Amino acid sequence: MPETSTRDTILEIASRLFASNGYAAVSMRDVAARVGVTQANLYYHFKDKDHLIRDSLALIIAHKMEPMEECLKAAHSNKEKIEFFISWFVRLVFEDRVFSKMILRELLDGDEDRLQYLSMEVFKRPFALLVDVMREYTGRVDPTLSAVSVAAIILGHFQLSRILPYLPDDRADHTAPDVVARHVLAMLQGPLHDPAGSMET
Amino acid sequence: MPETSTRDTILEIASRLFASNGYAAVSMRDVAARVGVTQANLYYHFKDKDHLIRDSLALIIAHKMEPMEECLKAAHSNKEKIEFFISWFVRLVFEDRVFSKMILRELLDGDEDRLQYLSMEVFKRPFALLVDVMREYTGRVDPTLSAVSVAAIILGHFQLSRILPYLPDDRADHTAPDVVARHVLAMLQGPLHDPAGSMET
DNA sequence: GTAAGCTTAACGGTCGTTCAGTAAGAGCGC
DNA sequence: GCGCTCTTACTGAACGACCGTTAAGCTTAC
């Protein structure tokens, strides 16, 4: 009766390695060395490398998506739901870089089958919840498009945060989770456009 | 006097291969075979694989960023500058997937040196232009943060477009460039929030 | 004894890279 | 004109390193 089984240890370490370096850049030897076992041991627990990748993905995503439902349930109004969601998602993306890089890499290079599987098995429900929230929040605007926008802007901020330090006018807090969260919320709640700047209502 | 030099042919084909498959997944043998030369020939024109990657990146990015300046110059008002930029950038990202995947992959996995190089040599000026536009467009809001948001939301929409077909409530036009462009512009110009939905000003 | 959990040691293959060699042409003394 | 050298562009064949994977054997617990 193992404290934490070797299999779970492999999964945890493998998912961290895959997420931060990419699937191709991490060899079975790398994983084995990190875990402290031999390469052959990995093949005792997993059929091949692809199955190790799939199981790593499924484990980490399912685990990370759980808090979203509770997060939305805790909110009383729709306004609060949006606030809670944005705050939660920004924090998730910015603070768990392992997770967000894994997602982004999958969106970028994941083969069609794996993407379809993940969409329908893991992302479908959280996305539907977000669309529901946006449906009641936005007026005439397409709720699906709005939901995509919210996810997109947060993921995009995270990605661009890597080059922000090398661009002019950057302040350290441009990549701080709460600053980004407040900014995204402000974009949804009001126009960035300042009517005083030009001549309009 | 070559019609198109072998070196340019290599660069063009290599950048296309790297962009659509990733650096790791494309071998020098792959590039050579596609071009129709031997692997050794690649080492006549480029020091090693990393230099081939760098030159491919520099070529394609510099080329793709050129139209931005003209695009902004053509606009008369600041409002028009934003409209033109969004329209141009959305079209660039959505229609030249080779380019956008290359950028996104670099943001995700590019090593620090290459990212710093690209930021300071290629992205610095276009980003500064965008910040300037946003500075005059937004009121109290941080212009750098706003510029990042605009780029982020467009890049994010593109990335998410891969799983949108597998998610519920999807319509085909959710990934159409002009639809996305109009939606992004609408987000900047007005609140998505419909005051009639809740009780606020 | 036997099964689970793991190791040792190797396999065939692909990778980036190198190096000796070659064909084509430019420049040049004669 | 011819022969000669040197450069440019390129090829064929190989190098060692690393990859995913597997067969066979060794422990330990029941």
Short mmCIF file of C-alpha atoms (C1' of nucleotides) in Angstrom, two decimals:
data_model
loop_
_atom_site.label_atom_id
_atom_site.label_comp_id
_atom_site.label_asym_id
_atom_site.label_seq_id
_atom_site.Cartn_x
_atom_site.Cartn_y
_atom_site.Cartn_z
CA MET A 1 0.00 0.00 0.00
CA PRO A 2 1.99 2.95 -1.30
CA GLU A 3 1.76 6.42 0.23
CA THR A 4 1.58 7.96 -3.23
CA SER A 5 1.79 5.34 -5.92
CA THR A 6 4.63 5.44 -8.42
CA ARG A 7 2.07 5.86 -11.16
CA ASP A 8 0.68 9.05 -9.63
CA THR A 9 4.15 10.41 -9.05
CA ILE A 10 5.02 9.80 -12.69
CA LEU A 11 1.82 11.51 -13.83
CA GLU A 12 2.39 14.54 -11.67
CA ILE A 13 6.01 15.03 -12.66
CA ALA A 14 5.37 14.23 -16.31
CA SER A 15 2.55 16.74 -16.60
CA ARG A 16 4.75 19.41 -15.08
CA LEU A 17 7.60 18.62 -17.47
CA PHE A 18 5.37 18.39 -20.56
CA ALA A 19 3.62 21.63 -19.71
CA SER A 20 6.73 23.67 -19.16
CA ASN A 21 8.82 22.27 -22.01
CA GLY A 22 6.46 20.78 -24.56
CA TYR A 23 5.86 17.16 -25.45
CA ALA A 24 8.62 16.82 -28.00
CA ALA A 25 11.27 18.37 -25.78
CA VAL A 26 10.66 15.98 -22.90
CA SER A 27 11.93 12.45 -23.39
CA MET A 28 10.89 9.37 -21.50
CA ARG A 29 14.41 9.37 -20.11
CA ASP A 30 13.87 12.87 -18.74
CA VAL A 31 10.67 11.86 -17.00
CA ALA A 32 12.23 8.69 -15.60
CA ALA A 33 15.28 10.54 -14.30
CA ARG A 34 13.13 13.17 -12.60
CA VAL A 35 10.90 10.60 -10.98
CA GLY A 36 13.90 8.53 -9.95
CA VAL A 37 13.03 5.33 -11.77
CA THR A 38 14.18 3.72 -14.99
CA GLN A 39 12.66 4.41 -18.41
CA ALA A 40 11.40 0.86 -18.60
CA ASN A 41 9.35 1.48 -15.49
CA LEU A 42 7.32 4.10 -17.34
CA TYR A 43 6.33 1.40 -19.81
CA TYR A 44 5.18 -0.79 -16.99
CA HIS A 45 2.65 1.87 -15.95
CA PHE A 46 1.81 3.43 -19.35
CA LYS A 47 1.43 1.82 -22.75
CA ASP A 48 3.55 4.41 -24.55
CA LYS A 49 4.48 8.07 -24.53
CA ASP A 50 1.21 9.23 -26.07
CA HIS A 51 -0.80 7.56 -23.34
CA LEU A 52 1.38 9.18 -20.72
CA ILE A 53 0.68 12.56 -22.36
CA ARG A 54 -3.07 11.93 -22.56
CA ASP A 55 -3.33 10.84 -18.96
CA SER A 56 -1.25 13.81 -17.81
CA LEU A 57 -3.56 16.16 -19.69
CA ALA A 58 -6.77 14.59 -18.44
CA LEU A 59 -5.57 14.59 -14.86
CA ILE A 60 -4.44 18.18 -14.70
CA ILE A 61 -7.31 19.74 -16.64
CA ALA A 62 -10.08 17.93 -14.80
CA HIS A 63 -8.49 18.87 -11.52
CA LYS A 64 -8.09 22.53 -12.42
CA MET A 65 -11.59 23.00 -13.77
CA GLU A 66 -13.36 21.79 -10.64
CA PRO A 67 -13.25 25.07 -8.69
CA MET A 68 -15.05 26.95 -11.45
CA GLU A 69 -18.46 25.54 -10.64
CA GLU A 70 -18.11 26.35 -6.96
CA CYS A 71 -16.83 29.78 -7.90
CA LEU A 72 -19.98 30.54 -9.90
CA LYS A 73 -22.29 29.02 -7.29
CA ALA A 74 -20.85 31.31 -4.62
CA ALA A 75 -21.94 34.39 -6.57
CA HIS A 76 -25.33 35.90 -5.91
CA SER A 77 -25.87 38.18 -8.89
CA ASN A 78 -24.86 37.84 -12.50
CA LYS A 79 -22.56 40.79 -12.10
CA GLU A 80 -20.83 38.96 -9.30
CA LYS A 81 -20.61 35.79 -11.35
CA ILE A 82 -18.62 37.59 -14.01
CA GLU A 83 -16.38 39.21 -11.44
CA PHE A 84 -15.77 35.91 -9.72
CA PHE A 85 -15.10 34.10 -12.94
CA ILE A 86 -12.64 36.64 -14.28
CA SER A 87 -10.84 36.84 -10.99
CA TRP A 88 -10.64 33.05 -10.74
CA PHE A 89 -9.58 32.47 -14.34
CA VAL A 90 -6.94 35.19 -14.38
CA ARG A 91 -5.45 33.83 -11.20
CA LEU A 92 -5.54 30.28 -12.56
CA VAL A 93 -3.87 31.25 -15.83
CA PHE A 94 -1.23 33.57 -14.39
CA GLU A 95 -0.31 31.65 -11.31
CA ASP A 96 -0.38 28.12 -12.66
CA ARG A 97 1.81 28.57 -15.67
CA VAL A 98 2.17 24.83 -15.96
CA PHE A 99 -1.52 24.52 -16.59
CA SER A 100 -1.96 27.46 -18.90
CA LYS A 101 1.02 26.59 -21.04
CA MET A 102 -0.33 23.08 -21.35
CA ILE A 103 -3.68 24.39 -22.57
CA LEU A 104 -2.12 26.87 -24.97
CA ARG A 105 0.22 24.29 -26.41
CA GLU A 106 -2.68 21.97 -26.94
CA LEU A 107 -4.64 24.72 -28.72
CA LEU A 108 -1.63 25.45 -30.88
CA ASP A 109 -0.30 22.01 -31.73
CA GLY A 110 -2.72 19.43 -30.36
CA ASP A 111 -3.87 17.02 -33.00
CA GLU A 112 -7.49 17.23 -34.02
CA ASP A 113 -8.56 14.05 -32.21
CA ARG A 114 -7.13 15.08 -28.88
CA LEU A 115 -8.61 18.58 -29.20
CA GLN A 116 -12.02 17.21 -30.00
CA TYR A 117 -11.80 14.81 -27.08
CA LEU A 118 -10.76 17.57 -24.69
CA SER A 119 -13.40 19.98 -25.97
CA MET A 120 -16.25 17.58 -25.55
CA GLU A 121 -15.10 15.90 -22.36
CA VAL A 122 -13.49 18.71 -20.39
CA PHE A 123 -14.14 22.18 -21.81
CA LYS A 124 -17.74 21.78 -22.89
CA ARG A 125 -19.34 22.26 -19.51
CA PRO A 126 -17.20 25.16 -18.18
CA PHE A 127 -17.62 26.94 -21.49
CA ALA A 128 -21.39 26.45 -21.45
CA LEU A 129 -21.50 27.89 -17.94
CA LEU A 130 -19.56 30.93 -19.08
CA VAL A 131 -21.82 31.41 -22.08
CA ASP A 132 -24.85 31.31 -19.78
CA VAL A 133 -23.39 33.98 -17.59
CA MET A 134 -22.55 36.16 -20.58
CA ARG A 135 -25.99 35.62 -22.11
CA GLU A 136 -27.64 37.31 -19.18
CA TYR A 137 -24.92 39.90 -18.82
CA THR A 138 -24.64 41.17 -22.37
CA GLY A 139 -27.52 42.78 -24.12
CA ARG A 140 -27.74 42.58 -27.87
CA VAL A 141 -24.27 41.02 -28.20
CA ASP A 142 -23.72 37.38 -29.16
CA PRO A 143 -23.10 35.57 -25.84
CA THR A 144 -20.87 32.88 -27.33
CA LEU A 145 -18.68 35.49 -28.96
CA SER A 146 -18.53 37.38 -25.68
CA ALA A 147 -17.58 34.29 -23.73
CA VAL A 148 -14.80 33.59 -26.20
CA SER A 149 -13.64 37.18 -25.84
CA VAL A 150 -13.35 36.93 -22.08
CA ALA A 151 -11.33 33.72 -22.25
CA ALA A 152 -9.34 35.06 -25.17
CA ILE A 153 -8.31 38.32 -23.56
CA ILE A 154 -7.13 36.59 -20.41
CA LEU A 155 -5.18 33.91 -22.24
CA GLY A 156 -3.77 36.58 -24.53
CA HIS A 157 -2.62 38.76 -21.66
CA PHE A 158 -0.82 35.78 -20.22
CA GLN A 159 0.93 35.00 -23.47
CA LEU A 160 1.98 38.56 -24.13
CA SER A 161 3.30 38.87 -20.60
CA ARG A 162 6.46 37.13 -21.76
CA ILE A 163 7.53 39.96 -24.05
CA LEU A 164 6.07 42.86 -22.08
CA PRO A 165 9.27 43.38 -20.07
CA TYR A 166 11.17 43.99 -23.30
CA LEU A 167 8.70 46.51 -24.69
CA PRO A 168 8.63 50.22 -23.86
CA ASP A 169 6.35 51.79 -21.26
CA ASP A 170 6.08 48.57 -19.33
CA ARG A 171 5.33 48.56 -15.63
CA ALA A 172 5.81 45.49 -13.50
CA ASP A 173 2.15 45.38 -12.51
CA HIS A 174 1.01 44.97 -16.11
CA THR A 175 1.36 41.27 -15.57
CA ALA A 176 -0.01 41.19 -12.03
CA PRO A 177 -3.13 39.00 -11.86
CA ASP A 178 -5.36 41.44 -9.97
CA VAL A 179 -4.40 44.35 -12.21
CA VAL A 180 -5.21 42.33 -15.31
CA ALA A 181 -8.45 41.09 -13.76
CA ARG A 182 -9.60 44.64 -12.91
CA HIS A 183 -8.68 45.80 -16.38
CA VAL A 184 -10.62 43.03 -18.11
CA LEU A 185 -13.66 43.67 -15.94
CA ALA A 186 -13.44 47.39 -16.72
CA MET A 187 -13.42 46.58 -20.43
CA LEU A 188 -16.62 44.61 -20.08
CA GLN A 189 -18.41 47.11 -17.89
CA GLY A 190 -17.62 50.30 -19.71
CA PRO A 191 -16.13 51.53 -22.96
CA LEU A 192 -12.41 52.05 -22.96
CA HIS A 193 -13.24 54.88 -25.28
CA ASP A 194 -13.32 58.24 -23.53
CA PRO A 195 -16.03 60.37 -25.14
CA ALA A 196 -14.30 63.51 -23.88
CA GLY A 197 -11.40 62.67 -26.20
CA SER A 198 -13.45 63.10 -29.36
CA MET A 199 -16.86 64.55 -30.12
CA GLU A 200 -19.44 61.89 -29.42
CA THR A 201 -22.14 61.02 -26.93
CA MET B 1 22.33 35.47 -61.27
CA PRO B 2 19.60 33.27 -59.81
CA GLU B 3 15.91 33.87 -60.37
CA THR B 4 15.24 33.13 -56.74
CA SER B 5 18.31 32.10 -54.83
CA THR B 6 18.45 28.72 -53.16
CA ARG B 7 18.90 30.47 -49.84
CA ASP B 8 15.64 32.39 -50.21
CA THR B 9 13.81 29.26 -51.27
CA ILE B 10 15.09 27.46 -48.20
CA LEU B 11 14.03 30.33 -45.96
CA GLU B 12 10.57 30.51 -47.42
CA ILE B 13 9.89 26.79 -47.23
CA ALA B 14 11.52 26.40 -43.83
CA SER B 15 9.47 29.21 -42.30
CA ARG B 16 6.30 27.63 -43.63
CA LEU B 17 7.25 24.22 -42.25
CA PHE B 18 8.38 25.54 -38.88
CA ALA B 19 5.26 27.65 -38.50
CA SER B 20 2.80 24.93 -39.27
CA ASN B 21 4.53 22.07 -37.45
CA GLY B 22 6.79 23.57 -34.82
CA TYR B 23 10.55 23.69 -34.68
CA ALA B 24 11.07 20.34 -33.03
CA ALA B 25 8.81 18.46 -35.41
CA VAL B 26 10.62 19.69 -38.52
CA SER B 27 14.01 18.13 -39.18
CA MET B 28 16.72 19.47 -41.42
CA ARG B 29 16.04 16.41 -43.58
CA ASP B 30 12.42 17.51 -43.92
CA VAL B 31 13.40 20.99 -45.03
CA ALA B 32 16.01 19.68 -47.44
CA ALA B 33 13.60 17.18 -48.98
CA ARG B 34 10.91 19.84 -49.46
CA VAL B 35 13.33 22.27 -51.05
CA GLY B 36 14.82 19.55 -53.22
CA VAL B 37 18.40 19.77 -52.02
CA THR B 38 20.54 17.72 -49.64
CA GLN B 39 20.74 18.30 -45.90
CA ALA B 40 24.36 19.27 -46.26
CA ASN B 41 23.32 22.12 -48.52
CA LEU B 42 21.37 23.69 -45.68
CA TYR B 43 24.62 23.86 -43.74
CA TYR B 44 26.26 25.62 -46.61
CA HIS B 45 23.72 28.46 -46.37
CA PHE B 46 23.04 28.44 -42.62
CA LYS B 47 25.36 27.83 -39.71
CA ASP B 48 23.00 25.47 -37.92
CA LYS B 49 19.32 24.77 -37.32
CA ASP B 50 18.93 27.57 -34.82
CA HIS B 51 20.19 30.14 -37.31
CA LEU B 52 17.81 28.80 -39.91
CA ILE B 53 14.97 29.26 -37.42
CA ARG B 54 16.09 32.76 -36.50
CA ASP B 55 16.39 33.89 -40.08
CA SER B 56 13.02 32.37 -40.96
CA LEU B 57 11.42 34.23 -38.07
CA ALA B 58 13.08 37.55 -38.83
CA LEU B 59 12.14 37.35 -42.50
CA ILE B 60 8.51 36.55 -42.05
CA ILE B 61 7.82 38.89 -39.15
CA ALA B 62 9.52 41.90 -40.67
CA HIS B 63 7.64 41.31 -43.88
CA LYS B 64 4.27 40.95 -42.19
CA MET B 65 4.64 44.00 -39.97
CA GLU B 66 5.32 46.44 -42.79
CA PRO B 67 1.71 47.13 -43.78
CA MET B 68 0.83 48.26 -40.25
CA GLU B 69 2.50 51.63 -40.56
CA GLU B 70 0.80 52.37 -43.87
CA CYS B 71 -2.46 51.17 -42.38
CA LEU B 72 -2.22 53.72 -39.54
CA LYS B 73 -1.06 56.51 -41.84
CA ALA B 74 -4.09 56.05 -44.04
CA ALA B 75 -6.41 56.82 -41.14
CA HIS B 76 -7.51 60.38 -40.53
CA SER B 77 -8.90 60.27 -36.99
CA ASN B 78 -7.86 58.28 -33.96
CA LYS B 79 -11.13 56.43 -34.08
CA GLU B 80 -10.32 55.39 -37.61
CA LYS B 81 -6.82 54.35 -36.62
CA ILE B 82 -8.22 51.88 -34.13
CA GLU B 83 -10.72 50.56 -36.61
CA PHE B 84 -8.07 50.15 -39.27
CA PHE B 85 -5.64 48.48 -36.90
CA ILE B 86 -8.14 45.97 -35.55
CA SER B 87 -9.39 45.15 -38.99
CA TRP B 88 -5.85 44.71 -40.31
CA PHE B 89 -4.59 42.68 -37.37
CA VAL B 90 -7.58 40.34 -37.24
CA ARG B 91 -7.26 39.66 -40.90
CA LEU B 92 -3.51 39.09 -40.59
CA VAL B 93 -3.91 36.68 -37.68
CA PHE B 94 -6.87 34.73 -39.02
CA GLU B 95 -5.89 34.52 -42.65
CA ASP B 96 -2.18 33.93 -42.33
CA ARG B 97 -2.21 31.04 -39.90
CA VAL B 98 1.39 30.27 -40.73
CA PHE B 99 2.39 33.64 -39.36
CA SER B 100 0.19 33.68 -36.30
CA LYS B 101 1.10 30.18 -35.23
CA MET B 102 4.74 31.11 -35.56
CA ILE B 103 4.26 34.11 -33.27
CA LEU B 104 2.23 32.17 -30.76
CA ARG B 105 4.68 29.33 -30.65
CA GLU B 106 7.47 31.78 -30.07
CA LEU B 107 5.55 33.41 -27.21
CA LEU B 108 4.93 29.99 -25.73
CA ASP B 109 8.24 28.23 -26.18
CA GLY B 110 10.74 30.70 -27.55
CA ASP B 111 13.85 30.91 -25.44
CA GLU B 112 14.44 34.13 -23.56
CA ASP B 113 17.21 35.38 -25.84
CA ARG B 114 15.22 34.98 -29.02
CA LEU B 115 12.16 36.60 -27.44
CA GLN B 116 14.16 39.56 -26.24
CA TYR B 117 15.74 39.92 -29.67
CA LEU B 118 12.38 39.79 -31.43
CA SER B 119 10.76 42.17 -28.95
CA MET B 120 13.38 44.82 -29.32
CA GLU B 121 14.06 44.44 -33.02
CA VAL B 122 10.66 43.66 -34.48
CA PHE B 123 7.77 44.18 -32.08
CA LYS B 124 8.96 47.32 -30.32
CA ARG B 125 7.93 49.81 -32.98
CA PRO B 126 4.52 48.35 -33.94
CA PHE B 127 3.65 48.02 -30.27
CA ALA B 128 4.68 51.59 -29.54
CA LEU B 129 2.48 52.77 -32.40
CA LEU B 130 -0.46 50.85 -30.98
CA VAL B 131 0.14 52.25 -27.50
CA ASP B 132 0.16 55.77 -28.94
CA VAL B 133 -3.16 55.19 -30.62
CA MET B 134 -4.64 53.74 -27.44
CA ARG B 135 -3.24 56.58 -25.34
CA GLU B 136 -5.31 59.11 -27.22
CA TYR B 137 -8.29 56.80 -27.52
CA THR B 138 -8.71 55.68 -23.94
CA GLY B 139 -9.39 58.09 -21.17
CA ARG B 140 -8.30 57.24 -17.67
CA VAL B 141 -7.23 53.71 -18.62
CA ASP B 142 -3.60 52.63 -18.84
CA PRO B 143 -2.75 52.80 -22.57
CA THR B 144 -0.15 50.03 -22.45
CA LEU B 145 -2.58 47.70 -20.74
CA SER B 146 -5.22 48.61 -23.31
CA ALA B 147 -2.85 47.96 -26.21
CA VAL B 148 -2.01 44.57 -24.75
CA SER B 149 -5.71 43.85 -24.41
CA VAL B 150 -6.42 44.57 -28.04
CA ALA B 151 -3.62 42.33 -29.24
CA ALA B 152 -4.50 39.71 -26.63
CA ILE B 153 -8.16 39.43 -27.50
CA ILE B 154 -7.43 39.02 -31.18
CA LEU B 155 -4.72 36.43 -30.68
CA GLY B 156 -6.93 34.68 -28.14
CA HIS B 157 -9.89 34.53 -30.52
CA PHE B 158 -7.67 32.94 -33.09
CA GLN B 159 -6.38 30.30 -30.69
CA LEU B 160 -9.79 29.42 -29.36
CA SER B 161 -11.14 29.13 -32.88
CA ARG B 162 -9.65 25.64 -33.02
CA ILE B 163 -11.98 24.23 -30.37
CA LEU B 164 -15.02 26.39 -31.08
CA PRO B 165 -16.48 23.91 -33.57
CA TYR B 166 -16.55 21.25 -30.85
CA LEU B 167 -18.27 23.48 -28.29
CA PRO B 168 -22.04 24.07 -28.06
CA ASP B 169 -23.83 27.11 -29.52
CA ASP B 170 -21.16 27.61 -32.11
CA ARG B 171 -21.93 29.31 -35.38
CA ALA B 172 -19.58 29.20 -38.31
CA ASP B 173 -19.17 32.96 -38.39
CA HIS B 174 -17.73 33.06 -34.88
CA THR B 175 -14.36 32.56 -36.46
CA ALA B 176 -14.93 34.83 -39.45
CA PRO B 177 -12.40 37.70 -39.46
CA ASP B 178 -14.86 40.54 -40.04
CA VAL B 179 -17.25 39.25 -37.38
CA VAL B 180 -14.45 39.03 -34.85
CA ALA B 181 -13.16 42.46 -35.84
CA ARG B 182 -16.57 44.09 -35.39
CA HIS B 183 -17.00 42.37 -32.06
CA VAL B 184 -13.62 43.53 -30.74
CA LEU B 185 -14.31 47.07 -31.88
CA ALA B 186 -17.71 46.96 -30.18
CA MET B 187 -16.04 45.89 -26.94
CA LEU B 188 -13.76 48.89 -27.04
CA GLN B 189 -16.41 51.40 -27.98
CA GLY B 190 -19.16 50.41 -25.62
CA PRO B 191 -19.77 48.21 -22.61
CA LEU B 192 -20.83 44.69 -23.36
CA HIS B 193 -22.85 45.11 -20.25
CA ASP B 194 -26.48 45.94 -20.91
CA PRO B 195 -27.69 48.33 -18.17
CA ALA B 196 -31.24 47.19 -18.81
CA GLY B 197 -30.26 43.76 -17.55
CA SER B 198 -29.54 44.91 -13.99
CA MET B 199 -30.17 48.08 -12.04
CA GLU B 200 -27.35 50.49 -12.74
CA THR B 201 -26.64 53.71 -14.55
"C1'" DG C 1 4.94 -20.74 -6.66
"C1'" DT C 2 3.54 -16.82 -8.57
"C1'" DA C 3 2.43 -12.42 -9.46
"C1'" DA C 4 3.51 -7.31 -9.10
"C1'" DG C 5 6.89 -3.91 -9.41
"C1'" DC C 6 10.96 -2.71 -11.09
"C1'" DT C 7 15.85 -2.91 -13.40
"C1'" DT C 8 19.50 -3.92 -16.82
"C1'" DA C 9 20.67 -3.76 -21.25
"C1'" DA C 10 19.92 -3.44 -25.52
"C1'" DC C 11 17.25 -2.81 -30.38
"C1'" DG C 12 16.49 0.03 -34.48
"C1'" DG C 13 15.62 4.52 -35.93
"C1'" DT C 14 16.02 9.50 -36.43
"C1'" DC C 15 18.28 13.49 -35.21
"C1'" DG C 16 21.78 17.56 -36.07
"C1'" DT C 17 25.99 17.94 -37.95
"C1'" DT C 18 30.42 17.28 -40.53
"C1'" DC C 19 33.61 16.42 -44.08
"C1'" DA C 20 35.74 15.01 -48.31
"C1'" DG C 21 34.72 15.50 -52.87
"C1'" DT C 22 32.70 17.42 -57.39
"C1'" DA C 23 30.81 20.18 -61.15
"C1'" DA C 24 30.47 24.84 -63.02
"C1'" DG C 25 32.22 29.06 -63.78
"C1'" DA C 26 35.17 33.45 -63.25
"C1'" DG C 27 39.74 35.50 -63.69
"C1'" DC C 28 44.12 35.43 -65.84
"C1'" DG C 29 48.81 34.71 -67.78
"C1'" DC C 30 50.27 33.23 -72.20
"C1'" DG D 1 42.51 30.16 -78.25
"C1'" DC D 2 44.25 27.19 -74.09
"C1'" DG D 3 45.52 25.66 -69.53
"C1'" DC D 4 45.48 26.79 -64.74
"C1'" DT D 5 43.84 28.25 -60.20
"C1'" DC D 6 40.41 29.64 -57.09
"C1'" DT D 7 35.66 30.32 -55.60
"C1'" DT D 8 30.82 29.17 -55.34
"C1'" DA D 9 27.24 25.95 -54.85
"C1'" DC D 10 26.31 21.66 -53.91
"C1'" DT D 11 26.37 16.21 -53.09
"C1'" DG D 12 27.11 11.51 -50.81
"C1'" DA D 13 28.13 9.30 -46.99
"C1'" DA D 14 28.95 9.01 -42.72
"C1'" DC D 15 29.53 10.42 -37.45
"C1'" DG D 16 27.93 10.18 -32.60
"C1'" DA D 17 24.03 11.30 -29.77
"C1'" DC D 18 19.62 10.66 -28.43
"C1'" DC D 19 15.05 8.93 -29.18
"C1'" DG D 20 10.90 5.50 -28.05
"C1'" DT D 21 10.51 0.98 -27.06
"C1'" DT D 22 11.10 -3.92 -25.54
"C1'" DA D 23 12.85 -8.50 -23.91
"C1'" DA D 24 14.58 -10.81 -20.15
"C1'" DG D 25 15.75 -11.13 -15.50
"C1'" DC D 26 15.78 -9.79 -10.65
"C1'" DT D 27 13.49 -8.79 -6.20
"C1'" DT D 28 9.83 -8.77 -2.72
"C1'" DA D 29 5.29 -10.02 -0.74
"C1'" DC D 30 1.80 -13.10 -0.32
#
